[in-house]
Coordinates of C-alpha atoms in Angstrom, one line a residue:
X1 CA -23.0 1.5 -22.2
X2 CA -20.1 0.8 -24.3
X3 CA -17.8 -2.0 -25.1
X4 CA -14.6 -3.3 -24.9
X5 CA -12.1 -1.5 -27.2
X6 CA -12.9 -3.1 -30.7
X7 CA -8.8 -3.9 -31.8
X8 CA -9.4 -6.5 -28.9
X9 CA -10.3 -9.5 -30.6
X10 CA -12.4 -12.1 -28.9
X11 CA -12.3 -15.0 -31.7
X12 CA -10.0 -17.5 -29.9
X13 CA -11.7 -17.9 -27.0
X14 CA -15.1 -17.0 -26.1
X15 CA -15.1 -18.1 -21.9
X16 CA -13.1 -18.7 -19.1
X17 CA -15.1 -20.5 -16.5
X18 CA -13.3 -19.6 -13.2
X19 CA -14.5 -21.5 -9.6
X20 CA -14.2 -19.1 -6.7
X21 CA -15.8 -20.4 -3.0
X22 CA -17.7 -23.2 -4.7
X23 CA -20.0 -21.1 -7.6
X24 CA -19.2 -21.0 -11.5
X25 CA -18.5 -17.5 -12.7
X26 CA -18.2 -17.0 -15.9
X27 CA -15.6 -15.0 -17.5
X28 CA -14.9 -12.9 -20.5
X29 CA -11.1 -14.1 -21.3
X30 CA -9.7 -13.2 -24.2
X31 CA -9.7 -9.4 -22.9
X32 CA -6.8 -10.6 -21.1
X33 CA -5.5 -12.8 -23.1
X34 CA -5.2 -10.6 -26.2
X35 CA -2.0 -9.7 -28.4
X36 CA -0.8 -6.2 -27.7
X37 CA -1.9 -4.1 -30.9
X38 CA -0.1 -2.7 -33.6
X39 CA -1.5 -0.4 -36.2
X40 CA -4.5 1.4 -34.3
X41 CA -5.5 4.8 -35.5
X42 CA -5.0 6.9 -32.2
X43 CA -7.6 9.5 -30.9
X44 CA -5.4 11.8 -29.0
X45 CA -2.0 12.1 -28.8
X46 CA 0.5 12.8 -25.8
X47 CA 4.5 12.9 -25.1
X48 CA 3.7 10.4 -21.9
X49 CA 1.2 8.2 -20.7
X50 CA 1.1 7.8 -17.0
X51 CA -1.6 4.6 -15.7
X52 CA -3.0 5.7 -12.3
X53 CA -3.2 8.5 -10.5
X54 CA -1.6 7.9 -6.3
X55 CA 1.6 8.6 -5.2
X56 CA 3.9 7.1 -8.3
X57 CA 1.6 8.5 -10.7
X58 CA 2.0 11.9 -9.4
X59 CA 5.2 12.2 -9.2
X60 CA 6.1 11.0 -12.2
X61 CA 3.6 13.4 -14.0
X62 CA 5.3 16.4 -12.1
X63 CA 8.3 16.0 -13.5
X64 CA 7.5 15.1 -17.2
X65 CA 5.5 18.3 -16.9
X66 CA 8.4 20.1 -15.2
X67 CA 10.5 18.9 -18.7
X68 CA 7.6 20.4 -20.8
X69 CA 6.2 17.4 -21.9
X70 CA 2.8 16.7 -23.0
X71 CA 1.4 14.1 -20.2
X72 CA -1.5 12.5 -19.7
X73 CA -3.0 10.6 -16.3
X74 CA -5.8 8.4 -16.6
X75 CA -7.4 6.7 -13.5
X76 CA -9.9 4.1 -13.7
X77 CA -11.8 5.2 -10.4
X78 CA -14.3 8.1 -10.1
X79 CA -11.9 9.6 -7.9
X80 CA -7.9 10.2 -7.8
X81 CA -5.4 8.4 -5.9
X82 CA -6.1 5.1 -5.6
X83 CA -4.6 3.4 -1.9
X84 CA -2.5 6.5 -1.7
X85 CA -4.8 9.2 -0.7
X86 CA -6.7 6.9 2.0
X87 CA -3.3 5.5 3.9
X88 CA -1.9 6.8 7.0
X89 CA 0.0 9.6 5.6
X90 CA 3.5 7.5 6.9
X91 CA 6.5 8.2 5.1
X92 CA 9.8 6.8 6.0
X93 CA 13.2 8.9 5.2
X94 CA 16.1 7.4 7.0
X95 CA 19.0 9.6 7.9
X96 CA 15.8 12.9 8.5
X97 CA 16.0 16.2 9.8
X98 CA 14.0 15.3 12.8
X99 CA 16.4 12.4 13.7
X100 CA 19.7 14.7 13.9
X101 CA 17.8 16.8 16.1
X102 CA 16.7 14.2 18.5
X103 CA 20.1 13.0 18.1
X104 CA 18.5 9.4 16.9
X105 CA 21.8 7.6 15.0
X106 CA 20.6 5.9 11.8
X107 CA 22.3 5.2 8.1
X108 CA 21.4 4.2 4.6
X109 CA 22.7 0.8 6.0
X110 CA 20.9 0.3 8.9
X111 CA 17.6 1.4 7.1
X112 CA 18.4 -1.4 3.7
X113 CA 18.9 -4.0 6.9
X114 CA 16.3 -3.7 8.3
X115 CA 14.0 -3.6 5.0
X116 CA 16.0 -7.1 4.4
X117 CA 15.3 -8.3 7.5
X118 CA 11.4 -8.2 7.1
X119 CA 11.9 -8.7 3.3
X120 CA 13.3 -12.5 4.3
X121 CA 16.4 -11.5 2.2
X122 CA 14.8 -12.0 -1.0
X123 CA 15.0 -7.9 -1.5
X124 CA 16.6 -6.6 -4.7
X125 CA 19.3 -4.8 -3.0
X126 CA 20.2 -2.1 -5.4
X127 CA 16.6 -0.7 -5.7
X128 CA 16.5 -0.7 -1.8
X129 CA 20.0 1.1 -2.2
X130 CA 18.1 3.9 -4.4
X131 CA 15.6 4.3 -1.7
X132 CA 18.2 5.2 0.5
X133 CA 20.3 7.9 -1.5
X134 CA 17.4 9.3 -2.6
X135 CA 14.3 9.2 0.1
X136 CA 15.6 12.8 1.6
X137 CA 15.2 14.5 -1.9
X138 CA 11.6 12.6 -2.2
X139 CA 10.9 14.1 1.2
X140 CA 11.8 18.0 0.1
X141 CA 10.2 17.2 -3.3
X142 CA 6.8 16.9 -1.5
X143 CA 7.5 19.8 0.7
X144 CA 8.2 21.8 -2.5
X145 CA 4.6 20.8 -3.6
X146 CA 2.8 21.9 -0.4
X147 CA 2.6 18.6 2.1
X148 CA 3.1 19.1 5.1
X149 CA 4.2 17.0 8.4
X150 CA 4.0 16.3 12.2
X151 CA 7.4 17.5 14.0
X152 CA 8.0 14.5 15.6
X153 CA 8.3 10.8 14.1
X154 CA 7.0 7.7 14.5
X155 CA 8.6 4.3 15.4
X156 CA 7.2 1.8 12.9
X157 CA 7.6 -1.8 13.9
X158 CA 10.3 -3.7 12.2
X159 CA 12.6 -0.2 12.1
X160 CA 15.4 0.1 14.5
X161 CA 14.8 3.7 14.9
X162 CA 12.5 6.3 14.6
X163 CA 12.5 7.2 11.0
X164 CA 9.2 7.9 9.8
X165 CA 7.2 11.4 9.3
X166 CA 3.5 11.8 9.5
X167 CA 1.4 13.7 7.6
X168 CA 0.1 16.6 9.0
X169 CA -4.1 15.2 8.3
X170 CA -2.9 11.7 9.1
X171 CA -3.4 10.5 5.9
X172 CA -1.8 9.7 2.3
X173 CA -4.1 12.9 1.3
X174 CA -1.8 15.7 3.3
X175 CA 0.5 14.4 0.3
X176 CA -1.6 13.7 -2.9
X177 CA -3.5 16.5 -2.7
X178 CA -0.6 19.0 -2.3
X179 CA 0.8 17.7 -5.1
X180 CA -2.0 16.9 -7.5
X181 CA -3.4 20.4 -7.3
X182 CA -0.1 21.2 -8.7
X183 CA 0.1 18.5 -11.6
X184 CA -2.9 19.9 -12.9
X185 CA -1.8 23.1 -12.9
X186 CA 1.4 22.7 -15.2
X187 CA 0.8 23.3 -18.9
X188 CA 0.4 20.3 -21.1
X189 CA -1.2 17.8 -18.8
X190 CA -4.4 16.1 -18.5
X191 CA -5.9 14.1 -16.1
X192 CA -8.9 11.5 -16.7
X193 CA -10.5 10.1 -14.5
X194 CA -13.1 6.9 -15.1
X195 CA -10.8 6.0 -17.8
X196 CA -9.7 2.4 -18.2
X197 CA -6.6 0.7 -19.0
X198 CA -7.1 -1.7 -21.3
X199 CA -4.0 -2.8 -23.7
X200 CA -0.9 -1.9 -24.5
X201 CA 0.1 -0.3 -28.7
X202 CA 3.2 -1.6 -29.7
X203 CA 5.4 -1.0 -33.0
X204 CA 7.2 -3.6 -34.8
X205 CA 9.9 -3.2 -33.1
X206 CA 8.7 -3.9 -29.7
X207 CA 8.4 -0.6 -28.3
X208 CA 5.3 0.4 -26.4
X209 CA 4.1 3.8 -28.3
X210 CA 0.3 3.9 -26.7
X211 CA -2.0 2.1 -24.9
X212 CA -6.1 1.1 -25.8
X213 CA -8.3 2.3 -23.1
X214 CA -12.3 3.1 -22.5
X215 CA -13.3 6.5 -21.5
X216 CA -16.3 7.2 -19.4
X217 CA -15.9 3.7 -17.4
X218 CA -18.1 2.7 -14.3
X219 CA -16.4 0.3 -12.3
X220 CA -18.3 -1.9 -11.1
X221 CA -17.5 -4.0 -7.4
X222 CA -20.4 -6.4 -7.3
X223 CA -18.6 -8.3 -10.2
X224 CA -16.5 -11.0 -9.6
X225 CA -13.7 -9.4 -12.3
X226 CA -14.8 -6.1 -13.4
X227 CA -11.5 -6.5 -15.3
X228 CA -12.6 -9.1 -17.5
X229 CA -16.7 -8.7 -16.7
X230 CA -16.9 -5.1 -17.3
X231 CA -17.6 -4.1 -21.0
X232 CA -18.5 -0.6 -20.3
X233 CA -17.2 3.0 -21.7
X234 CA -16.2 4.6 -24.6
X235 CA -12.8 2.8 -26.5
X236 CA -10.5 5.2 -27.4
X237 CA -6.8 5.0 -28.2
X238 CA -4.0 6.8 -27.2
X239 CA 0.0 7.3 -28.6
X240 CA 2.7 7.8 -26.2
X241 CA 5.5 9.7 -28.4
X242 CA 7.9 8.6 -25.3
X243 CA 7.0 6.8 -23.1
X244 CA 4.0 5.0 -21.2
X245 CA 4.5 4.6 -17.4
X246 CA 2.7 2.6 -15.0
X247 CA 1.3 3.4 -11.7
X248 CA -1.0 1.1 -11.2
X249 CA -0.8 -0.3 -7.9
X250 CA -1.3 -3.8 -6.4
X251 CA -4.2 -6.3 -6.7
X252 CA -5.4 -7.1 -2.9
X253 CA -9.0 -6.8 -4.0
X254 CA -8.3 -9.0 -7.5
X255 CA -10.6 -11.8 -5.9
X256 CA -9.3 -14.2 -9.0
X257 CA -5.5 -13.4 -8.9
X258 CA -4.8 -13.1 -5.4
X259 CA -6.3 -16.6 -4.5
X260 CA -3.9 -17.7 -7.6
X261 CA -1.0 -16.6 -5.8
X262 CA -1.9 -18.1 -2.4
X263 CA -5.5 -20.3 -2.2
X264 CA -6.3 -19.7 1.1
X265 CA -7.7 -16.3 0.6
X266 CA -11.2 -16.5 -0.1
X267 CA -13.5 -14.1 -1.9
X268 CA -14.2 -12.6 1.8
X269 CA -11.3 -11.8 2.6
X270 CA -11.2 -8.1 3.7
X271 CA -8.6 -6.0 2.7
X272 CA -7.7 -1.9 3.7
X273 CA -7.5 -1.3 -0.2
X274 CA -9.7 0.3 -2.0
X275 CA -12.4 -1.7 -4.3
X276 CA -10.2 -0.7 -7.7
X277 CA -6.9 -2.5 -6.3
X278 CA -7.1 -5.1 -8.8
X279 CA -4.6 -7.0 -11.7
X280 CA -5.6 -6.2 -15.0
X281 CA -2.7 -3.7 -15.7
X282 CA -0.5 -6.0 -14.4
X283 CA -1.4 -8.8 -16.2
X284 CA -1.1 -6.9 -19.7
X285 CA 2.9 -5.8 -18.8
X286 CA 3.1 -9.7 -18.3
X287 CA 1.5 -10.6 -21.5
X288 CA 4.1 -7.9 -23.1
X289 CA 7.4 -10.3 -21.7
X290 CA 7.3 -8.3 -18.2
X291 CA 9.3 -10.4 -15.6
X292 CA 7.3 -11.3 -12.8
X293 CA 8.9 -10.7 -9.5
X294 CA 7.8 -12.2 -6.1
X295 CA 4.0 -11.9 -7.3
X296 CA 2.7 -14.7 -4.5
X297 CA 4.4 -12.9 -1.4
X298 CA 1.3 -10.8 -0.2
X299 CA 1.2 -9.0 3.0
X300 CA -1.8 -8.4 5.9
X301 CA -1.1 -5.3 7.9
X302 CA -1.5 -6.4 11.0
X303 CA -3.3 -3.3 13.0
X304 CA -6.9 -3.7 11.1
X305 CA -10.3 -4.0 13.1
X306 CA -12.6 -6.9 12.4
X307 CA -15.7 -4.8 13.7
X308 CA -15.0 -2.2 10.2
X309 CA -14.6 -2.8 6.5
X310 CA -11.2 -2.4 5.2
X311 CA -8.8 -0.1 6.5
X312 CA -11.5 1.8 8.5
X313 CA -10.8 4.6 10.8
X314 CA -9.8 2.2 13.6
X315 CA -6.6 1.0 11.7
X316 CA -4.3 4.2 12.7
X317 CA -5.1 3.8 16.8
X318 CA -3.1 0.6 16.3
X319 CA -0.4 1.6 14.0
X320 CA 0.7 4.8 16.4
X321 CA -0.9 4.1 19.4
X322 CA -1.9 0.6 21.1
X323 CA 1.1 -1.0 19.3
X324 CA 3.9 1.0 20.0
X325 CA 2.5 2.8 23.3
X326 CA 0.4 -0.1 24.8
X327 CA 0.1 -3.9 24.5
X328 CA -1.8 -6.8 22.2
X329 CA -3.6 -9.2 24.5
X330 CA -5.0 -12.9 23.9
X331 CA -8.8 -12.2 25.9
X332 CA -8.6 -16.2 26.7
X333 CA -5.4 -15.4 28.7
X334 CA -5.2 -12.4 29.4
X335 CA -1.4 -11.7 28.6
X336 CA 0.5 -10.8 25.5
X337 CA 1.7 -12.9 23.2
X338 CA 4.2 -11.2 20.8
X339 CA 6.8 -7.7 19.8
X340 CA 4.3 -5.3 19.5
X341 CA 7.0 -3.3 17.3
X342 CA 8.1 -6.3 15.4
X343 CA 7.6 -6.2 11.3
X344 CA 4.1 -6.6 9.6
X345 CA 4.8 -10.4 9.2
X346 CA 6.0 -11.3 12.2
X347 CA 3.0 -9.7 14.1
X348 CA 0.6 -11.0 11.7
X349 CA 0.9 -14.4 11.9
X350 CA 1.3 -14.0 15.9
X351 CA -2.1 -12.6 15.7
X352 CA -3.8 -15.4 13.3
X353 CA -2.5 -17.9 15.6
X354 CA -4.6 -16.4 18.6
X355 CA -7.2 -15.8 16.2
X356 CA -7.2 -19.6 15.5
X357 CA -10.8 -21.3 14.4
X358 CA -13.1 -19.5 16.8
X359 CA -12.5 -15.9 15.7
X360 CA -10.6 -15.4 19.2
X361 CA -9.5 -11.3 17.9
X362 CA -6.6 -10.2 19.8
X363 CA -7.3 -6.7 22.1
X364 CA -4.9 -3.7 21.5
X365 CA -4.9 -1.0 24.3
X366 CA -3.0 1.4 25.6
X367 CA -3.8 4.6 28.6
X368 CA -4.4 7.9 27.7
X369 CA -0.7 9.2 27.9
X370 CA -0.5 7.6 24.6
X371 CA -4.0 8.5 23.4
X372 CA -2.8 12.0 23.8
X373 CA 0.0 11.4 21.1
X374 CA -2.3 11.0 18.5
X375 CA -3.8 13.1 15.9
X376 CA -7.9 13.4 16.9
X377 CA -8.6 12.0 13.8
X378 CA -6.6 8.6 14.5
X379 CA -9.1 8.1 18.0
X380 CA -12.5 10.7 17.8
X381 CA -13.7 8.6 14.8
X382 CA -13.4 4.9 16.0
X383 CA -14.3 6.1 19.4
X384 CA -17.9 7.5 17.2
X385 CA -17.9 4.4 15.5
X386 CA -18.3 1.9 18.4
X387 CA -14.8 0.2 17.4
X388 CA -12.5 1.8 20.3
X389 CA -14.2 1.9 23.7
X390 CA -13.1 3.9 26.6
X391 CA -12.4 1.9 30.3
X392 CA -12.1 4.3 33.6
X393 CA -10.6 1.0 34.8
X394 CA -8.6 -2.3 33.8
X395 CA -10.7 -4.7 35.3
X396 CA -13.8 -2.8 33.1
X397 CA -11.9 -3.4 30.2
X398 CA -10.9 -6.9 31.2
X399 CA -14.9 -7.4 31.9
X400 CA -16.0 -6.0 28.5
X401 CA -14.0 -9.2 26.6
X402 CA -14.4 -11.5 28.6
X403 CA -10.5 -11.6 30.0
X404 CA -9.2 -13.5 33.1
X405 CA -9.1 -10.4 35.4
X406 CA -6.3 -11.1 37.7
X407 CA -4.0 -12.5 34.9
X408 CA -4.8 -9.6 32.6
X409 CA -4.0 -7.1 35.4
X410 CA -0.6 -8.9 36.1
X411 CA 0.7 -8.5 32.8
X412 CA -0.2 -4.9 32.7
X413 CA 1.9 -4.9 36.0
X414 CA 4.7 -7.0 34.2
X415 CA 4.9 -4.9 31.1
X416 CA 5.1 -1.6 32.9
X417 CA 8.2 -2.9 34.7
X418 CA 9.7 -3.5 31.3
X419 CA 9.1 -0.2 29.7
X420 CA 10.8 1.0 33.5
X421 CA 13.7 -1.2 33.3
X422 CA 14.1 -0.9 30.0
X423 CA 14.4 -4.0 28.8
X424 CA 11.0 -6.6 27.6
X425 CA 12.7 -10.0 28.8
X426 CA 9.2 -12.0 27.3
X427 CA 9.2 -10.5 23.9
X428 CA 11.9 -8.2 23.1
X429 CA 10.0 -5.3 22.3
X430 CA 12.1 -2.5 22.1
X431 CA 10.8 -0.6 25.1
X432 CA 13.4 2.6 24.7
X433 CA 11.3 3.4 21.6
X434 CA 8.2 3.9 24.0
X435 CA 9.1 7.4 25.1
X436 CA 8.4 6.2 29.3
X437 CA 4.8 5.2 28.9
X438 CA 3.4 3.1 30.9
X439 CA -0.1 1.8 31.0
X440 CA -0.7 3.5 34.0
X441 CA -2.8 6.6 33.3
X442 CA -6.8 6.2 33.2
X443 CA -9.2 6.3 30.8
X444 CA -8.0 3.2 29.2
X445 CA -8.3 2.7 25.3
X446 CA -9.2 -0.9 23.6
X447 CA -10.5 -2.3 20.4
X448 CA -10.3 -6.0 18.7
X449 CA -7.7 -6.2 16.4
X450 CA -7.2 -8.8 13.4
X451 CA -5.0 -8.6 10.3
X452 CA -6.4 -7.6 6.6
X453 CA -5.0 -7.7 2.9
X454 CA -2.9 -4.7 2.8
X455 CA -0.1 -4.9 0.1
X456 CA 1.0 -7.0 -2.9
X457 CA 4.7 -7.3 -2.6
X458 CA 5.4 -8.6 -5.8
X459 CA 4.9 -7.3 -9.7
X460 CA 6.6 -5.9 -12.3
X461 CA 10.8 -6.5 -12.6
X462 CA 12.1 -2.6 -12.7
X463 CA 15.7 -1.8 -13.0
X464 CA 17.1 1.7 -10.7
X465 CA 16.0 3.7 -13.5
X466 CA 12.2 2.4 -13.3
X467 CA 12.6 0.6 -16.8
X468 CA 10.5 -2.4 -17.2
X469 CA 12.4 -5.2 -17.8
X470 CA 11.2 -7.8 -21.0
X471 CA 11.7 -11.7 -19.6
X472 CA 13.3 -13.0 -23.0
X473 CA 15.8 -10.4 -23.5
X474 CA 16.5 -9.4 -19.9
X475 CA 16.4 -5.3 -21.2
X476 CA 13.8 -3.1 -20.6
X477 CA 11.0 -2.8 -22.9
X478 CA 11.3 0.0 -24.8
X479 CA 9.2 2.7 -23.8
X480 CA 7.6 1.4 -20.6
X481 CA 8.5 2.6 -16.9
X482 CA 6.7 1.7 -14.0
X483 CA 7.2 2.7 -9.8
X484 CA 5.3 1.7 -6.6
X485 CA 3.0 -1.1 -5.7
X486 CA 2.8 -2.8 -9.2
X487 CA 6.4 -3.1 -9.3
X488 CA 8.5 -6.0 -7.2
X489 CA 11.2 -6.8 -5.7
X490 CA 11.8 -3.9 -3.5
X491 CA 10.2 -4.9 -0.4
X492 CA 11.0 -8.7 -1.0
X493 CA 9.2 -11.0 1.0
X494 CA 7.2 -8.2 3.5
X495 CA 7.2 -4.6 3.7
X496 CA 8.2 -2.3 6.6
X497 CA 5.6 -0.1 7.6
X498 CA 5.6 3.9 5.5
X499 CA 8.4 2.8 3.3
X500 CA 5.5 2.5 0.6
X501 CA 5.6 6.3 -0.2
X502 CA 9.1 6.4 0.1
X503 CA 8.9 3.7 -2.9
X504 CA 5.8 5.1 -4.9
X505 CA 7.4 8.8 -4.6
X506 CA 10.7 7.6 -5.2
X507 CA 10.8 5.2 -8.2
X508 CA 7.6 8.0 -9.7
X509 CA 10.2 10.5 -10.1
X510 CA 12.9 8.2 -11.3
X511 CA 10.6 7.5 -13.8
X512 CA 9.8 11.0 -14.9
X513 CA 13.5 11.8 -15.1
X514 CA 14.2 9.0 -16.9
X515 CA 11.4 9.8 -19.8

């Protein structure tokens, strides 16, 4: 194996001995804590640099190539993507095609409301405000690249309205694919995979012309910190004649960082990310005068199984199905006990509450009206898996865990006279968003529910032009951009379900027409 790039000096400190769920690890430090580089001899040379490889990444690299410039992508993982090609393919566009034809009123107003409303107000309003001019043109700009969609939307909790398409193979693939096949088609790119990020180059005058990083890289997830524990692959340095762009995504599975931001999460805490989702890029912008935005706020989607590792192939049931179709239960009453449509942060902590000490997991059902709403893919496989079981009967399902029978079957009864009258008088769940269905039509569809680590909310301070923004002179740093998940302030305190493509895409091309 290799080492860490050799302009990375380790002289002023040797360790870092971090605690983490009461053992010692010890830590090589002054990876992170070294000075950005000047004066490196560089290997290869490129117009752009773009840091990751899932939605943001993509899109930004499509339109640097589009402008003829020499771009390179470099992912850290064996494989593209990142988060982006195993997510639920949900992509919100307020003011769609699909709504004027329903005749569904929305607005760029009602859509930045509601993403304030979840976000606790803390949202920076004008990048919110880009979404929303520009999340239509994101839309046809994947269409133009080959993804393709459901024709009919989904009602994500915490929206108003229906506003959000679904990929056509329910999954963030039906759009990274598409559009990565493209990419690498274009003349003048190149894309490296295993390749790892590992400093920034900068010029005397603070401008960010390259970035260090180590080719042929394993990473490796039984370390503690493969960012600063991992010394393998080949260093290699690379200029960036224009610009370097990061695409980096958040740091769920940073077992160090994320307990740093809030010390209740424990190294065990699961997470729907992928093992890779981890700090180190972020960390460097910081060391560079990045602003930190908003980096503690970090959001569990609430749909996750606890019977599966991360996001699973239960997680979608929930998130189009037994949520907005159907109810959540608490098994040691047998009634509901919050909005199934309400925002990611509202239902979450609803949920942990019934999950209490004792691991009391919340049950998510719904009939098979609903069941026939979903793409096969978002049931056949958790139904395989032994995660979503299949009742001819309520009172089997009550019987199966362990639920009052009689109580359980009287808020069935009490719910479907809600979605009838149109109107939930308990908890306010928007019942004209539930298309008539009742939980009424046998077989009956259930599976234990908890929430997981799904999404950093905070990072990097971008401006509407995706421009990094330096902390002492409040301008952006000269030849750095950034979009999506490593970036903050646009979702503010919590983020409304599929408006993290609309971001990624969004702020990727901003970024790439900005270069």
């Amino acid at each position: 194996m290799g080492s860490v790039h050799p302009e990375i000096n380790h002289g002023r400190r040797d360790l870092i001995k971090l605690g983490a769920a009461g053992m010692g690890v010890v830590l090589l430090g002054e990876q992170a804590l070294a000075e950005p580089k000047k004066g490196v001899k560089f290997d290869e040379e490129y117009d752009v640099i773009i840091v990751g490889s899932g939605f943001a990444g993509i899109a930004c690299g499509i339109k640097c190539a589009e402008k003829g410039y020499k771009t390179l992508m470099i992912e850290k993982m064996g494989r593209i993507g990142g988060n982006s090609v195993i997510n639920g393919g949900i992509f919100c566009v307020p003011q769609n095609d699909l709504q004027k034809k329903a005749g569904i009123k929305d607005s760029n107003e009602l859509f930045i409301a509601d993403c304030m409303k979840a976000g606790l107000g803390i949202n920076h309003k004008e990048l919110l405000e880009t979404l929303a001019k520009r999340a239509h043109e994101t839309y046809q700009f994947t269409l133009k690249y080959g993804a393709k969609y459901l024709d009919s939307l989904v009602h994500e909790g915490g929206h108003s309205v229906p506003r959000t398409y679904q990929t056509a193979v329910g999954s963030g693939a039906g759009i990274v694919l598409p559009l990565m096949e493209r990419f690498e088609k274009m003349a003048g790119v190149a894309l490296k995979t295993r390749t790892k990020f590992d400093d920034f180059v900068m010029d005397d005058a603070g401008r960010v012309i390259g970035i260090l990083a180590r080719e042929d890289y394993r990473f490796d997830s039984k370390l503690f910190s493969d960012d600063l524990e991992n010394q393998g692959g080949t260093p290699k340095a690379f200029k960036a004649t224009k610009a370097v762009m990061l695409a980096s995504g958040g740091f769920c599975q940073d077992k160090y960082y994320r307990a740093v931001q809030d010390p209740r999460l424990t190294p065990s805490t699961d997470s729907t990310n992928h093992p890779g989702a981890t700090a180190g890029v972020l960390l460097k912008a910081f060391g560079i005068g990045a602003v930190p935005v908003q980096v503690s706020w970090i959001q569990f989607g609430p749909w996750a199984c606890p019977d599966e590792k991360g996001f699973g192939v239960g997680s979608m049931f929930n998130v189009n199905a037994s949520f907005r179709y159907g109810i959540s239960v608490d098994p040691k009453t047998g009634k509901r006990y919050m909005n199934e449509l309400a925002d990611r942060k509202i239902r979450a902590d609803h949920m942990f509450a019934v999950i209490g000490k004792d691991e009391n997991y919340p049950i998510n059902l719904c009939d098979s009206q609903a069941i026939e709403r979903l793409l096969p893919d978002h049931y056949e496989k958790a139904l395989k898996a032994g995660i979503l079981k299949k009742f001819n009967t309520l009172e089997e399902l009550a019987q199966q865990y362990k639920m009052p029978v009689e109580a359980f079957k009287k808020t069935v009864t009490d719910y479907n006279s809600y979605v009838k009258a149109g109107k939930d008088p308990e908890f306010g769940k928007p019942t004209n968003m539930v298309d008539g269905i009742t939980l009424s039509k046998a077989p009956f569809y259930a599976m234990r529910g908890t929430p997981k680590l799904h999404h950093t909310m905070g990072g990097l301070q971008i401006n509407t032009q995706a421009q990094v923004i330096h902390s002492k002179t409040h301008q952006p740093i000269p030849g750095l951009y950034a979009a999506g998940e490593v970036t903050g302030g646009v979702h503010g305190a919590s983020r409304l379900g599929s408006v993290a493509i609309t971001d990624c895409l969004t702020f990727g091309m901003i970024a790439g027409e900005n270069i």
